PDB file of C-alpha atoms in Angstrom:
ATOM      1  CA  TRP A   1      44.608  -3.628   7.547  1.00  0.00           C
ATOM      2  CA  ILE A   2      45.515  -0.874   5.154  1.00  0.00           C
ATOM      3  CA  THR A   3      47.407  -1.991   2.066  1.00  0.00           C
ATOM      4  CA  ALA A   4      49.328   1.242   1.603  1.00  0.00           C
ATOM      5  CA  VAL A   5      50.409   1.219   5.254  1.00  0.00           C
ATOM      6  CA  CYS A   6      50.791  -2.500   5.963  1.00  0.00           C
ATOM      7  CA  ILE A   7      52.731  -3.406   2.837  1.00  0.00           C
ATOM      8  CA  ASN A   8      56.163  -1.968   2.171  1.00  0.00           C
ATOM      9  CA  GLN A   9      55.675  -1.039  -1.480  1.00  0.00           C
ATOM     10  CA  ASN A  10      59.442  -0.887  -1.997  1.00  0.00           C
ATOM     11  CA  ASP A  11      60.078  -4.438  -0.751  1.00  0.00           C
ATOM     12  CA  ASP A  12      59.093  -7.157  -3.253  1.00  0.00           C
ATOM     13  CA  PHE A  13      59.434  -9.908  -0.629  1.00  0.00           C
ATOM     14  CA  ASP A  14      57.118  -8.078   1.788  1.00  0.00           C
ATOM     15  CA  LYS A  15      54.601  -7.362  -0.982  1.00  0.00           C
ATOM     16  CA  SER A  16      54.572 -11.017  -2.018  1.00  0.00           C
ATOM     17  CA  SER A  17      54.139 -12.204   1.551  1.00  0.00           C
ATOM     18  CA  GLN A  18      51.331  -9.742   2.302  1.00  0.00           C
ATOM     19  CA  VAL A  19      49.467 -10.365  -0.971  1.00  0.00           C
ATOM     20  CA  LYS A  20      49.301 -14.081  -0.122  1.00  0.00           C
ATOM     21  CA  GLN A  21      47.373 -13.158   3.040  1.00  0.00           C
ATOM     22  CA  MET A  22      44.843 -10.897   1.316  1.00  0.00           C
ATOM     23  CA  THR A  23      42.276 -13.624   0.611  1.00  0.00           C
ATOM     24  CA  ASP A  24      42.063 -14.562   4.286  1.00  0.00           C
ATOM     25  CA  ILE A  25      42.032 -10.929   5.376  1.00  0.00           C
ATOM     26  CA  TYR A  26      39.163  -9.986   3.063  1.00  0.00           C
ATOM     27  CA  LYS A  27      37.214 -13.198   3.813  1.00  0.00           C
ATOM     28  CA  ALA A  28      37.314 -12.364   7.525  1.00  0.00           C
ATOM     29  CA  ALA A  29      36.371  -8.710   7.036  1.00  0.00           C
ATOM     30  CA  THR A  30      32.905  -7.532   7.984  1.00  0.00           C
ATOM     31  CA  SER A  31      33.367  -4.403   5.862  1.00  0.00           C
ATOM     32  CA  VAL A  32      35.783  -3.478   3.115  1.00  0.00           C
ATOM     33  CA  PHE A  33      36.416   0.040   1.874  1.00  0.00           C
ATOM     34  CA  ALA A  34      38.490   0.631  -1.227  1.00  0.00           C
ATOM     35  CA  TRP A  35      39.928   3.890  -2.450  1.00  0.00           C
ATOM     36  CA  LEU A  36      41.676   3.798  -5.797  1.00  0.00           C
ATOM     37  CA  GLY A  37      42.824   7.393  -5.756  1.00  0.00           C
ATOM     38  CA  PRO A  38      41.381  10.657  -6.990  1.00  0.00           C
ATOM     39  CA  SER A  39      38.839  10.533  -9.762  1.00  0.00           C
ATOM     40  CA  GLY A  40      39.931  11.370 -13.253  1.00  0.00           C
ATOM     41  CA  ASP A  41      38.478  11.513 -16.735  1.00  0.00           C
ATOM     42  CA  ASP A  42      34.919  11.336 -15.344  1.00  0.00           C
ATOM     43  CA  SER A  43      35.609   8.078 -13.468  1.00  0.00           C
ATOM     44  CA  ASP A  44      33.334   9.358 -10.693  1.00  0.00           C
ATOM     45  CA  VAL A  45      30.461   9.357 -13.189  1.00  0.00           C
ATOM     46  CA  ALA A  46      31.141   5.693 -14.030  1.00  0.00           C
ATOM     47  CA  VAL A  47      31.239   4.725 -10.349  1.00  0.00           C
ATOM     48  CA  ASP A  48      27.947   6.564  -9.724  1.00  0.00           C
ATOM     49  CA  VAL A  49      26.300   4.691 -12.609  1.00  0.00           C
ATOM     50  CA  LEU A  50      27.571   1.333 -11.342  1.00  0.00           C
ATOM     51  CA  GLU A  51      26.257   2.131  -7.873  1.00  0.00           C
ATOM     52  CA  ARG A  52      22.798   2.979  -9.243  1.00  0.00           C
ATOM     53  CA  ILE A  53      22.746  -0.206 -11.325  1.00  0.00           C
ATOM     54  CA  GLY A  54      23.712  -2.281  -8.294  1.00  0.00           C
ATOM     55  CA  GLU A  55      21.020  -0.686  -6.149  1.00  0.00           C
ATOM     56  CA  ALA A  56      18.400  -1.285  -8.852  1.00  0.00           C
ATOM     57  CA  VAL A  57      19.407  -4.940  -9.232  1.00  0.00           C
ATOM     58  CA  ILE A  58      19.141  -5.518  -5.480  1.00  0.00           C
ATOM     59  CA  LYS A  59      15.795  -3.685  -5.210  1.00  0.00           C
ATOM     60  CA  ALA A  60      14.419  -5.728  -8.127  1.00  0.00           C
ATOM     61  CA  GLY A  61      15.361  -8.931  -6.302  1.00  0.00           C
ATOM     62  CA  MET A  62      17.589  -9.996  -9.169  1.00  0.00           C
ATOM     63  CA  VAL A  63      20.443 -10.927  -6.853  1.00  0.00           C
ATOM     64  CA  ASN A  64      20.584 -12.508  -3.432  1.00  0.00           C
ATOM     65  CA  LEU A  65      23.646 -11.474  -1.467  1.00  0.00           C
ATOM     66  CA  SER A  66      22.949 -13.612   1.593  1.00  0.00           C
ATOM     67  CA  ARG A  67      25.757 -15.680   3.127  1.00  0.00           C
ATOM     68  CA  GLU A  68      23.864 -18.866   2.240  1.00  0.00           C
ATOM     69  CA  VAL A  69      23.959 -18.018  -1.460  1.00  0.00           C
ATOM     70  CA  MET A  70      27.396 -16.438  -1.506  1.00  0.00           C
ATOM     71  CA  PRO A  71      29.777 -19.023   0.025  1.00  0.00           C
ATOM     72  CA  CYS A  72      32.695 -16.647  -0.368  1.00  0.00           C
ATOM     73  CA  LEU A  73      31.069 -14.482   2.323  1.00  0.00           C
ATOM     74  CA  LYS A  74      31.117 -17.258   4.918  1.00  0.00           C
ATOM     75  CA  ALA A  75      33.662 -16.688   7.666  1.00  0.00           C
TER      76      ALA A  75
END
């Protein structure tokens, strides 16, 4: 399901209908990839920093991302 392809961006009714389904679509997904467009104003630097912070938090055991702990991940 690709938002830019599956949702007619020029049709408000279609957008509204599709957006209502997004929770179920993302809950059922095994992987989600998001692309927000080309980087700008050093946004790639910010994303790199956030990625390193996330990796450090997981390695330090400060967060448990298992399905048992994260009910939103349950199918």
